[in-house]
Amino acid sequence: MKTLKDARVGQTVTVVKLHGEGAVRRRIMDMGITKNVEIYIRKVAPLGDPMELNVRGYELSLRKADAEMVEII
Amino acid sequence: MQYKIALAGNPNSGKTTLFNILTGSNQYVGNWPGVTVERKEGALKGHTDVIIQDLPGIYSLSPYTPEEMVTRKYLVTDHPDAILNIVDGTNIERNLYLTTQLIELGYPVVVAVNMIDLVRRRGDNIDLEKLSKAMGCVCVEISALKGEGCTEAAEKAVELAKYHTHTERPHVFNGSVEHALAHIEESIEGKVDGNYLRWYAIKLFERDDLVRKEVGLDDGLIRHLEQHIRDCEREMDDDAESIIADQRYTYIGNVMAKAVKKKAGKHAMTLSDHIDRIVTDRILAIPIFALVMFLMYAIAMGNFPWSIGTMGTDWANDVLFGEWIPGLMDKLLTNLGVSGWVYGLVMDGIVAGVGAVLGFVPQILVLSLLLSILEDVGYMSRVAFIMDRVLRKFGLSGKSIIPMLVATGCGVPGILASRTIEQENDRRITVMTTGFIPCGAKMPIIGLFAGAVFGNSPLVAVSAFFIGIGAVVTSGVILKKFKTFSGKPAPFVMELPAYHMPSGRNVLRSTAERGWDFVKRALTIVLISSIVLWGLQSYGFVDGKLAAVENANASLLAELGSVLAWLFYPLGWMGDMAWKATVATFTGLIAKEEVVMTFGTLYNFAGELSESGNEIWAMVAADFGPVRAYSFMIFQLLCAPCFAAMGAIKREMNSAKWTVGTIAYMCGFAYAISLIVYQIGGLFTGEAGFGVFTVLALVVLAVLVYLIFRKGAAEKTLEKV
């Protein structure tokens, strides 16, 4: 399974499914990361974490540990 | 008849700016019951019968953050007459997600599409008529920053409230979800407020715990509903929560296709993106952050020709509270012919005590101003983005770095700066630890011991900073393992809002609020404590009778110091210096530099004492061996902060329990470290012999190590799962 954590900077990926449960997962969905949405990986923070994504026309930052919940192709 | 309009919207949508325009200076600021979420309301300008209730900035009505819970509770129990939903026009897709949830509640909704000037400048177009139709509510355009269309938007909401205009709610969900919702509605009809039937049905479909508890369904009914939810989940091949979120965004996608025309391509770089390329660049980000912090610090607290904060504070200390006010009060009191003790109380107690604290106001105003600008521009979220990796290891948020840095100047604005941290646990740990950072007022203490005992070694000051940072880090690690802080994991899923021009009105308002807050504290808590300490210092028992004393060594404070000195015996405060050290610790609560001034008084030095007190160095050196001096200094650096900072802690914690807990934690931590340093360090240098307290110090050290390395409550629950 490929997750958002493995995506490289500059790539555009499509979300397949969200794994996990609870508050973090719900927050990720509320912020617009849902099935079939396209995500552009903008950059990774200077110290290697979190990552900055462009989703639904705005910039979102997400820790790699949480990005692991997002399955992509 | 009074109308209540609820103002709702995403964070960074311009909600605060709009609220300030709508209500002007006519605001009431408080807290939502039970949480540290600010609550603001105010009458709509020109309409005394319309109250605008500002709701916290939220992305969704999910049941997780305190802000979301407060908003939900307000919307279903306080029955506003209409909702004014502010939406960022440049980021309309995600903003409308909240709108789809607000319209489910059945209130008349006005959607105010904000930043319309930016939308136009980008060459984009939003068709309001189509948007209104698709969302089932009235949509208008505004620019809160320029003040365009704001009043009209609010008046539109009032109009809808007056005539109870209801519009057809759009069908956001597809057939099988609507089918399940219909079943749920049918089953709970009569059990919930009929007006919110659909909202409750959707929440129950999502298996929302808060609503499940609130409605109090019996097991049979829950099983029955679960059957419908499961059927739907099987059909859609996804879980209920995802289905709902998915379909909301799908619906918005369709609305966007109809009503929003974007000129630029999907991933086109905006100006904000170009700025961010540099500001959060891999290599440049940290130097830029350091530069910004340096400038902020230098302007507010530095010693440069352009350090306006320092200039203001110097003027306040030397001229305003140094000459003008004492001179004025002196004339006034002399003319009134008051008795000696009144004169002493006013001049030495009140003017000196309150003045010492009020002198910081210019620096605090400048710092708050700069902080508000950074916040309003959108730089704070970048700071969190850059620093998150380091700070979350210690149970802190990326944003905790700001309070810590500001606290190197003064702890009060530092603690107040923790306001920008959204996650409650992170904010609490930040407030609890910010006071450990050595502030400007602690510098004289460091100077005194460095000079008197350590031959002016600069290493003493450097080590003081490392002790402060070490105390923050170890406390972070220790505290976050406690159950209280291990609750729900704080999601760090953070928007990086587009940079925008700061709103002068917002910046000035928040600066004035913080400044006024500090002044209020100086006039209450500091005033009272100054009077009490003055009384204790100027009176004593002479021949068994209470009388004014000239020599501080005979004062009540000295006596109190002697009575309480045993408390500090394990820290090596013994013999004649014990009571002096104890007294200095108490006077340090007014302002930390008082510690040095008190030593000056108690060592009977009569003249004007220099800042680091070189005149008394010889006497201090005679009383303090190196280990004892160092351990005493550590205690002063880490123990309870000054009264002004305690007030700031109280304000940010908004709870007596947490305030007392914080102060007790700081004192306990200071005592523990000081004890370990004195007893174990003293054993090596021969300053302290082996005894009961050596054993105690070893035990405390062991406990500390255990607290640092034990498994936290969060890890334990993870293992159980």
PDB file of N, CA, C and O in Angstrom, chain B residues 83-149:
ATOM      1  N   ILE B  83     -27.755  32.877  10.910  1.00  0.00           N
ATOM      2  CA  ILE B  83     -26.302  32.684  10.915  1.00  0.00           C
ATOM      3  C   ILE B  83     -25.704  33.519   9.799  1.00  0.00           C
ATOM      4  O   ILE B  83     -26.190  33.484   8.661  1.00  0.00           O
ATOM      5  N   LEU B  84     -24.692  34.287  10.138  1.00  0.00           N
ATOM      6  CA  LEU B  84     -23.912  34.993   9.129  1.00  0.00           C
ATOM      7  C   LEU B  84     -22.624  34.191   8.974  1.00  0.00           C
ATOM      8  O   LEU B  84     -21.815  34.117   9.889  1.00  0.00           O
ATOM      9  N   ASN B  85     -22.487  33.529   7.825  1.00  0.00           N
ATOM     10  CA  ASN B  85     -21.352  32.632   7.603  1.00  0.00           C
ATOM     11  C   ASN B  85     -20.346  33.318   6.687  1.00  0.00           C
ATOM     12  O   ASN B  85     -20.623  33.546   5.511  1.00  0.00           O
ATOM     13  N   ILE B  86     -19.198  33.673   7.228  1.00  0.00           N
ATOM     14  CA  ILE B  86     -18.179  34.319   6.407  1.00  0.00           C
ATOM     15  C   ILE B  86     -17.308  33.258   5.744  1.00  0.00           C
ATOM     16  O   ILE B  86     -16.920  32.276   6.362  1.00  0.00           O
ATOM     17  N   VAL B  87     -17.096  33.451   4.451  1.00  0.00           N
ATOM     18  CA  VAL B  87     -16.427  32.457   3.626  1.00  0.00           C
ATOM     19  C   VAL B  87     -15.285  33.160   2.888  1.00  0.00           C
ATOM     20  O   VAL B  87     -15.480  34.247   2.358  1.00  0.00           O
ATOM     21  N   ASP B  88     -14.092  32.566   2.915  1.00  0.00           N
ATOM     22  CA  ASP B  88     -12.954  33.141   2.195  1.00  0.00           C
ATOM     23  C   ASP B  88     -13.105  32.843   0.703  1.00  0.00           C
ATOM     24  O   ASP B  88     -13.014  31.689   0.288  1.00  0.00           O
ATOM     25  N   GLY B  89     -13.347  33.895  -0.076  1.00  0.00           N
ATOM     26  CA  GLY B  89     -13.596  33.713  -1.505  1.00  0.00           C
ATOM     27  C   GLY B  89     -12.406  33.146  -2.255  1.00  0.00           C
ATOM     28  O   GLY B  89     -12.569  32.496  -3.294  1.00  0.00           O
ATOM     29  N   THR B  90     -11.183  33.332  -1.708  1.00  0.00           N
ATOM     30  CA  THR B  90     -10.008  32.818  -2.410  1.00  0.00           C
ATOM     31  C   THR B  90      -9.778  31.346  -2.090  1.00  0.00           C
ATOM     32  O   THR B  90      -8.888  30.718  -2.625  1.00  0.00           O
ATOM     33  N   ASN B  91     -10.567  30.820  -1.181  1.00  0.00           N
ATOM     34  CA  ASN B  91     -10.383  29.438  -0.740  1.00  0.00           C
ATOM     35  C   ASN B  91     -11.767  28.851  -0.509  1.00  0.00           C
ATOM     36  O   ASN B  91     -12.084  28.295   0.521  1.00  0.00           O
ATOM     37  N   ILE B  92     -12.619  29.059  -1.525  1.00  0.00           N
ATOM     38  CA  ILE B  92     -14.060  28.850  -1.316  1.00  0.00           C
ATOM     39  C   ILE B  92     -14.423  27.380  -1.174  1.00  0.00           C
ATOM     40  O   ILE B  92     -15.322  27.030  -0.416  1.00  0.00           O
ATOM     41  N   GLU B  93     -13.682  26.509  -1.821  1.00  0.00           N
ATOM     42  CA  GLU B  93     -14.036  25.093  -1.807  1.00  0.00           C
ATOM     43  C   GLU B  93     -14.046  24.535  -0.381  1.00  0.00           C
ATOM     44  O   GLU B  93     -15.033  23.947   0.055  1.00  0.00           O
ATOM     45  N   ARG B  94     -12.938  24.752   0.348  1.00  0.00           N
ATOM     46  CA  ARG B  94     -12.903  24.203   1.695  1.00  0.00           C
ATOM     47  C   ARG B  94     -13.816  24.975   2.642  1.00  0.00           C
ATOM     48  O   ARG B  94     -14.409  24.398   3.541  1.00  0.00           O
ATOM     49  N   ASN B  95     -13.967  26.283   2.443  1.00  0.00           N
ATOM     50  CA  ASN B  95     -14.833  27.093   3.304  1.00  0.00           C
ATOM     51  C   ASN B  95     -16.300  26.682   3.210  1.00  0.00           C
ATOM     52  O   ASN B  95     -17.023  26.724   4.198  1.00  0.00           O
ATOM     53  N   LEU B  96     -16.726  26.271   2.027  1.00  0.00           N
ATOM     54  CA  LEU B  96     -18.136  25.891   1.866  1.00  0.00           C
ATOM     55  C   LEU B  96     -18.463  24.583   2.583  1.00  0.00           C
ATOM     56  O   LEU B  96     -19.617  24.266   2.819  1.00  0.00           O
ATOM     57  N   TYR B  97     -17.423  23.825   2.934  1.00  0.00           N
ATOM     58  CA  TYR B  97     -17.630  22.570   3.660  1.00  0.00           C
ATOM     59  C   TYR B  97     -18.353  22.836   4.980  1.00  0.00           C
ATOM     60  O   TYR B  97     -19.282  22.122   5.349  1.00  0.00           O
ATOM     61  N   LEU B  98     -17.934  23.896   5.678  1.00  0.00           N
ATOM     62  CA  LEU B  98     -18.632  24.266   6.915  1.00  0.00           C
ATOM     63  C   LEU B  98     -20.046  24.750   6.594  1.00  0.00           C
ATOM     64  O   LEU B  98     -20.996  24.434   7.314  1.00  0.00           O
ATOM     65  N   THR B  99     -20.168  25.493   5.484  1.00  0.00           N
ATOM     66  CA  THR B  99     -21.492  26.000   5.096  1.00  0.00           C
ATOM     67  C   THR B  99     -22.486  24.857   4.914  1.00  0.00           C
ATOM     68  O   THR B  99     -23.622  24.935   5.384  1.00  0.00           O
ATOM     69  N   THR B 100     -22.047  23.753   4.283  1.00  0.00           N
ATOM     70  CA  THR B 100     -22.973  22.633   4.079  1.00  0.00           C
ATOM     71  C   THR B 100     -23.472  22.099   5.419  1.00  0.00           C
ATOM     72  O   THR B 100     -24.569  21.567   5.509  1.00  0.00           O
ATOM     73  N   GLN B 101     -22.650  22.259   6.462  1.00  0.00           N
ATOM     74  CA  GLN B 101     -23.083  21.771   7.781  1.00  0.00           C
ATOM     75  C   GLN B 101     -23.985  22.781   8.476  1.00  0.00           C
ATOM     76  O   GLN B 101     -24.902  22.403   9.198  1.00  0.00           O
ATOM     77  N   LEU B 102     -23.701  24.052   8.263  1.00  0.00           N
ATOM     78  CA  LEU B 102     -24.503  25.084   8.934  1.00  0.00           C
ATOM     79  C   LEU B 102     -25.936  25.094   8.398  1.00  0.00           C
ATOM     80  O   LEU B 102     -26.887  25.268   9.158  1.00  0.00           O
ATOM     81  N   ILE B 103     -26.100  24.886   7.086  1.00  0.00           N
ATOM     82  CA  ILE B 103     -27.452  24.966   6.533  1.00  0.00           C
ATOM     83  C   ILE B 103     -28.331  23.812   7.014  1.00  0.00           C
ATOM     84  O   ILE B 103     -29.552  23.927   7.025  1.00  0.00           O
ATOM     85  N   GLU B 104     -27.679  22.718   7.480  1.00  0.00           N
ATOM     86  CA  GLU B 104     -28.471  21.587   7.981  1.00  0.00           C
ATOM     87  C   GLU B 104     -29.234  21.912   9.251  1.00  0.00           C
ATOM     88  O   GLU B 104     -30.156  21.211   9.628  1.00  0.00           O
ATOM     89  N   LEU B 105     -28.803  22.956   9.951  1.00  0.00           N
ATOM     90  CA  LEU B 105     -29.434  23.272  11.225  1.00  0.00           C
ATOM     91  C   LEU B 105     -30.780  23.960  11.044  1.00  0.00           C
ATOM     92  O   LEU B 105     -31.531  24.112  11.997  1.00  0.00           O
ATOM     93  N   GLY B 106     -31.081  24.402   9.822  1.00  0.00           N
ATOM     94  CA  GLY B 106     -32.392  24.965   9.566  1.00  0.00           C
ATOM     95  C   GLY B 106     -32.543  26.449   9.841  1.00  0.00           C
ATOM     96  O   GLY B 106     -33.632  26.990   9.697  1.00  0.00           O
ATOM     97  N   TYR B 107     -31.482  27.126  10.249  1.00  0.00           N
ATOM     98  CA  TYR B 107     -31.571  28.567  10.451  1.00  0.00           C
ATOM     99  C   TYR B 107     -31.439  29.283   9.115  1.00  0.00           C
ATOM    100  O   TYR B 107     -30.823  28.771   8.198  1.00  0.00           O
ATOM    101  N   PRO B 108     -31.985  30.502   9.013  1.00  0.00           N
ATOM    102  CA  PRO B 108     -31.674  31.305   7.826  1.00  0.00           C
ATOM    103  C   PRO B 108     -30.171  31.591   7.827  1.00  0.00           C
ATOM    104  O   PRO B 108     -29.623  31.967   8.863  1.00  0.00           O
ATOM    105  N   VAL B 109     -29.521  31.394   6.685  1.00  0.00           N
ATOM    106  CA  VAL B 109     -28.075  31.596   6.612  1.00  0.00           C
ATOM    107  C   VAL B 109     -27.751  32.626   5.530  1.00  0.00           C
ATOM    108  O   VAL B 109     -28.301  32.563   4.433  1.00  0.00           O
ATOM    109  N   VAL B 110     -26.892  33.588   5.869  1.00  0.00           N
ATOM    110  CA  VAL B 110     -26.343  34.483   4.859  1.00  0.00           C
ATOM    111  C   VAL B 110     -24.870  34.125   4.711  1.00  0.00           C
ATOM    112  O   VAL B 110     -24.140  34.095   5.700  1.00  0.00           O
ATOM    113  N   VAL B 111     -24.460  33.797   3.482  1.00  0.00           N
ATOM    114  CA  VAL B 111     -23.053  33.519   3.235  1.00  0.00           C
ATOM    115  C   VAL B 111     -22.404  34.800   2.720  1.00  0.00           C
ATOM    116  O   VAL B 111     -22.808  35.335   1.697  1.00  0.00           O
ATOM    117  N   ALA B 112     -21.420  35.311   3.471  1.00  0.00           N
ATOM    118  CA  ALA B 112     -20.701  36.513   3.048  1.00  0.00           C
ATOM    119  C   ALA B 112     -19.381  36.068   2.429  1.00  0.00           C
ATOM    120  O   ALA B 112     -18.494  35.590   3.131  1.00  0.00           O
ATOM    121  N   VAL B 113     -19.277  36.192   1.126  1.00  0.00           N
ATOM    122  CA  VAL B 113     -18.048  35.778   0.441  1.00  0.00           C
ATOM    123  C   VAL B 113     -17.027  36.901   0.584  1.00  0.00           C
ATOM    124  O   VAL B 113     -17.154  37.957  -0.020  1.00  0.00           O
ATOM    125  N   ASN B 114     -16.009  36.643   1.420  1.00  0.00           N
ATOM    126  CA  ASN B 114     -15.033  37.674   1.780  1.00  0.00           C
ATOM    127  C   ASN B 114     -13.853  37.688   0.808  1.00  0.00           C
ATOM    128  O   ASN B 114     -13.673  36.756   0.023  1.00  0.00           O
ATOM    129  N   MET B 115     -13.056  38.723   0.899  1.00  0.00           N
ATOM    130  CA  MET B 115     -11.849  38.923   0.080  1.00  0.00           C
ATOM    131  C   MET B 115     -12.205  38.951  -1.405  1.00  0.00           C
ATOM    132  O   MET B 115     -11.459  38.459  -2.250  1.00  0.00           O
ATOM    133  N   ILE B 116     -13.363  39.521  -1.684  1.00  0.00           N
ATOM    134  CA  ILE B 116     -13.841  39.531  -3.062  1.00  0.00           C
ATOM    135  C   ILE B 116     -12.917  40.373  -3.946  1.00  0.00           C
ATOM    136  O   ILE B 116     -12.760  40.085  -5.129  1.00  0.00           O
ATOM    137  N   ASP B 117     -12.258  41.369  -3.345  1.00  0.00           N
ATOM    138  CA  ASP B 117     -11.310  42.178  -4.127  1.00  0.00           C
ATOM    139  C   ASP B 117     -10.149  41.327  -4.634  1.00  0.00           C
ATOM    140  O   ASP B 117      -9.712  41.468  -5.769  1.00  0.00           O
ATOM    141  N   LEU B 118      -9.673  40.416  -3.774  1.00  0.00           N
ATOM    142  CA  LEU B 118      -8.579  39.527  -4.181  1.00  0.00           C
ATOM    143  C   LEU B 118      -9.032  38.558  -5.268  1.00  0.00           C
ATOM    144  O   LEU B 118      -8.300  38.259  -6.208  1.00  0.00           O
ATOM    145  N   VAL B 119     -10.274  38.081  -5.107  1.00  0.00           N
ATOM    146  CA  VAL B 119     -10.826  37.153  -6.090  1.00  0.00           C
ATOM    147  C   VAL B 119     -10.838  37.827  -7.463  1.00  0.00           C
ATOM    148  O   VAL B 119     -10.421  37.248  -8.471  1.00  0.00           O
ATOM    149  N   ARG B 120     -11.290  39.099  -7.464  1.00  0.00           N
ATOM    150  CA  ARG B 120     -11.370  39.825  -8.743  1.00  0.00           C
ATOM    151  C   ARG B 120      -9.988  40.082  -9.308  1.00  0.00           C
ATOM    152  O   ARG B 120      -9.766  39.960 -10.504  1.00  0.00           O
ATOM    153  N   ARG B 121      -9.064  40.435  -8.403  1.00  0.00           N
ATOM    154  CA  ARG B 121      -7.725  40.751  -8.899  1.00  0.00           C
ATOM    155  C   ARG B 121      -7.084  39.525  -9.552  1.00  0.00           C
ATOM    156  O   ARG B 121      -6.305  39.633 -10.474  1.00  0.00           O
ATOM    157  N   ARG B 122      -7.421  38.349  -9.032  1.00  0.00           N
ATOM    158  CA  ARG B 122      -6.900  37.131  -9.645  1.00  0.00           C
ATOM    159  C   ARG B 122      -7.563  36.835 -10.985  1.00  0.00           C
ATOM    160  O   ARG B 122      -7.168  35.918 -11.690  1.00  0.00           O
ATOM    161  N   GLY B 123      -8.626  37.585 -11.260  1.00  0.00           N
ATOM    162  CA  GLY B 123      -9.348  37.351 -12.502  1.00  0.00           C
ATOM    163  C   GLY B 123     -10.360  36.221 -12.386  1.00  0.00           C
ATOM    164  O   GLY B 123     -10.883  35.725 -13.385  1.00  0.00           O
ATOM    165  N   ASP B 124     -10.660  35.808 -11.156  1.00  0.00           N
ATOM    166  CA  ASP B 124     -11.657  34.751 -10.959  1.00  0.00           C
ATOM    167  C   ASP B 124     -13.044  35.370 -10.867  1.00  0.00           C
ATOM    168  O   ASP B 124     -13.195  36.570 -10.670  1.00  0.00           O
ATOM    169  N   ASN B 125     -14.040  34.546 -10.999  1.00  0.00           N
ATOM    170  CA  ASN B 125     -15.399  35.048 -10.931  1.00  0.00           C
ATOM    171  C   ASN B 125     -16.274  34.093 -10.126  1.00  0.00           C
ATOM    172  O   ASN B 125     -16.248  32.876 -10.332  1.00  0.00           O
ATOM    173  N   ILE B 126     -17.034  34.650  -9.177  1.00  0.00           N
ATOM    174  CA  ILE B 126     -17.966  33.832  -8.408  1.00  0.00           C
ATOM    175  C   ILE B 126     -19.380  34.304  -8.721  1.00  0.00           C
ATOM    176  O   ILE B 126     -19.712  35.468  -8.485  1.00  0.00           O
ATOM    177  N   ASP B 127     -20.188  33.421  -9.271  1.00  0.00           N
ATOM    178  CA  ASP B 127     -21.564  33.764  -9.616  1.00  0.00           C
ATOM    179  C   ASP B 127     -22.430  33.592  -8.370  1.00  0.00           C
ATOM    180  O   ASP B 127     -22.798  32.468  -8.007  1.00  0.00           O
ATOM    181  N   LEU B 128     -22.760  34.717  -7.711  1.00  0.00           N
ATOM    182  CA  LEU B 128     -23.459  34.651  -6.428  1.00  0.00           C
ATOM    183  C   LEU B 128     -24.857  34.065  -6.557  1.00  0.00           C
ATOM    184  O   LEU B 128     -25.338  33.369  -5.669  1.00  0.00           O
ATOM    185  N   GLU B 129     -25.491  34.364  -7.694  1.00  0.00           N
ATOM    186  CA  GLU B 129     -26.859  33.880  -7.862  1.00  0.00           C
ATOM    187  C   GLU B 129     -26.891  32.349  -7.920  1.00  0.00           C
ATOM    188  O   GLU B 129     -27.685  31.713  -7.233  1.00  0.00           O
ATOM    189  N   LYS B 130     -25.960  31.817  -8.715  1.00  0.00           N
ATOM    190  CA  LYS B 130     -25.897  30.352  -8.829  1.00  0.00           C
ATOM    191  C   LYS B 130     -25.492  29.729  -7.498  1.00  0.00           C
ATOM    192  O   LYS B 130     -25.993  28.671  -7.112  1.00  0.00           O
ATOM    193  N   LEU B 131     -24.573  30.401  -6.810  1.00  0.00           N
ATOM    194  CA  LEU B 131     -24.104  29.896  -5.520  1.00  0.00           C
ATOM    195  C   LEU B 131     -25.262  29.871  -4.510  1.00  0.00           C
ATOM    196  O   LEU B 131     -25.477  28.881  -3.812  1.00  0.00           O
ATOM    197  N   SER B 132     -26.032  30.962  -4.481  1.00  0.00           N
ATOM    198  CA  SER B 132     -27.176  31.045  -3.571  1.00  0.00           C
ATOM    199  C   SER B 132     -28.148  29.901  -3.825  1.00  0.00           C
ATOM    200  O   SER B 132     -28.622  29.247  -2.903  1.00  0.00           O
ATOM    201  N   LYS B 133     -28.412  29.688  -5.073  1.00  0.00           N
ATOM    202  CA  LYS B 133     -29.386  28.668  -5.440  1.00  0.00           C
ATOM    203  C   LYS B 133     -28.898  27.290  -5.014  1.00  0.00           C
ATOM    204  O   LYS B 133     -29.650  26.508  -4.419  1.00  0.00           O
ATOM    205  N   ALA B 134     -27.634  27.029  -5.304  1.00  0.00           N
ATOM    206  CA  ALA B 134     -27.098  25.697  -5.020  1.00  0.00           C
ATOM    207  C   ALA B 134     -26.966  25.440  -3.519  1.00  0.00           C
ATOM    208  O   ALA B 134     -27.139  24.315  -3.062  1.00  0.00           O
ATOM    209  N   MET B 135     -26.650  26.473  -2.738  1.00  0.00           N
ATOM    210  CA  MET B 135     -26.449  26.257  -1.304  1.00  0.00           C
ATOM    211  C   MET B 135     -27.747  26.475  -0.521  1.00  0.00           C
ATOM    212  O   MET B 135     -27.791  26.224   0.686  1.00  0.00           O
ATOM    213  N   GLY B 136     -28.785  26.972  -1.150  1.00  0.00           N
ATOM    214  CA  GLY B 136     -30.043  27.185  -0.452  1.00  0.00           C
ATOM    215  C   GLY B 136     -29.965  28.284   0.591  1.00  0.00           C
ATOM    216  O   GLY B 136     -30.585  28.186   1.648  1.00  0.00           O
ATOM    217  N   CYS B 137     -29.183  29.312   0.323  1.00  0.00           N
ATOM    218  CA  CYS B 137     -29.111  30.436   1.263  1.00  0.00           C
ATOM    219  C   CYS B 137     -28.727  31.694   0.490  1.00  0.00           C
ATOM    220  O   CYS B 137     -28.382  31.627  -0.675  1.00  0.00           O
ATOM    221  N   VAL B 138     -28.805  32.842   1.175  1.00  0.00           N
ATOM    222  CA  VAL B 138     -28.471  34.095   0.505  1.00  0.00           C
ATOM    223  C   VAL B 138     -26.951  34.276   0.487  1.00  0.00           C
ATOM    224  O   VAL B 138     -26.301  34.116   1.517  1.00  0.00           O
ATOM    225  N   CYS B 139     -26.384  34.594  -0.684  1.00  0.00           N
ATOM    226  CA  CYS B 139     -24.940  34.825  -0.749  1.00  0.00           C
ATOM    227  C   CYS B 139     -24.677  36.265  -1.168  1.00  0.00           C
ATOM    228  O   CYS B 139     -25.270  36.752  -2.131  1.00  0.00           O
ATOM    229  N   VAL B 140     -23.793  36.945  -0.428  1.00  0.00           N
ATOM    230  CA  VAL B 140     -23.416  38.314  -0.780  1.00  0.00           C
ATOM    231  C   VAL B 140     -21.896  38.381  -0.804  1.00  0.00           C
ATOM    232  O   VAL B 140     -21.220  37.491  -0.306  1.00  0.00           O
ATOM    233  N   GLU B 141     -21.350  39.452  -1.416  1.00  0.00           N
ATOM    234  CA  GLU B 141     -19.895  39.563  -1.427  1.00  0.00           C
ATOM    235  C   GLU B 141     -19.446  40.729  -0.559  1.00  0.00           C
ATOM    236  O   GLU B 141     -20.114  41.750  -0.482  1.00  0.00           O
ATOM    237  N   ILE B 142     -18.312  40.537   0.121  1.00  0.00           N
ATOM    238  CA  ILE B 142     -17.793  41.587   0.994  1.00  0.00           C
ATOM    239  C   ILE B 142     -16.258  41.630   0.899  1.00  0.00           C
ATOM    240  O   ILE B 142     -15.633  40.706   0.389  1.00  0.00           O
ATOM    241  N   SER B 143     -15.703  42.741   1.383  1.00  0.00           N
ATOM    242  CA  SER B 143     -14.269  42.782   1.632  1.00  0.00           C
ATOM    243  C   SER B 143     -14.107  43.362   3.024  1.00  0.00           C
ATOM    244  O   SER B 143     -14.238  44.564   3.232  1.00  0.00           O
ATOM    245  N   ALA B 144     -13.858  42.466   3.972  1.00  0.00           N
ATOM    246  CA  ALA B 144     -13.796  42.902   5.374  1.00  0.00           C
ATOM    247  C   ALA B 144     -12.630  43.855   5.588  1.00  0.00           C
ATOM    248  O   ALA B 144     -12.730  44.828   6.332  1.00  0.00           O
ATOM    249  N   LEU B 145     -11.515  43.596   4.904  1.00  0.00           N
ATOM    250  CA  LEU B 145     -10.330  44.432   5.080  1.00  0.00           C
ATOM    251  C   LEU B 145     -10.616  45.867   4.646  1.00  0.00           C
ATOM    252  O   LEU B 145     -10.162  46.823   5.254  1.00  0.00           O
ATOM    253  N   LYS B 146     -11.406  46.020   3.552  1.00  0.00           N
ATOM    254  CA  LYS B 146     -11.719  47.359   3.064  1.00  0.00           C
ATOM    255  C   LYS B 146     -13.042  47.872   3.609  1.00  0.00           C
ATOM    256  O   LYS B 146     -13.444  48.999   3.314  1.00  0.00           O
ATOM    257  N   GLY B 147     -13.739  47.023   4.348  1.00  0.00           N
ATOM    258  CA  GLY B 147     -14.999  47.439   4.934  1.00  0.00           C
ATOM    259  C   GLY B 147     -16.148  47.509   3.941  1.00  0.00           C
ATOM    260  O   GLY B 147     -17.166  48.156   4.201  1.00  0.00           O
ATOM    261  N   GLU B 148     -16.011  46.824   2.799  1.00  0.00           N
ATOM    262  CA  GLU B 148     -17.065  46.891   1.781  1.00  0.00           C
ATOM    263  C   GLU B 148     -18.115  45.799   1.979  1.00  0.00           C
ATOM    264  O   GLU B 148     -17.771  44.632   2.116  1.00  0.00           O
ATOM    265  N   GLY B 149     -19.372  46.197   1.973  1.00  0.00           N
ATOM    266  CA  GLY B 149     -20.475  45.234   1.975  1.00  0.00           C
ATOM    267  C   GLY B 149     -20.755  44.569   3.302  1.00  0.00           C
ATOM    268  O   GLY B 149     -21.660  43.749   3.404  1.00  0.00           O
TER     269      GLY B 149
END
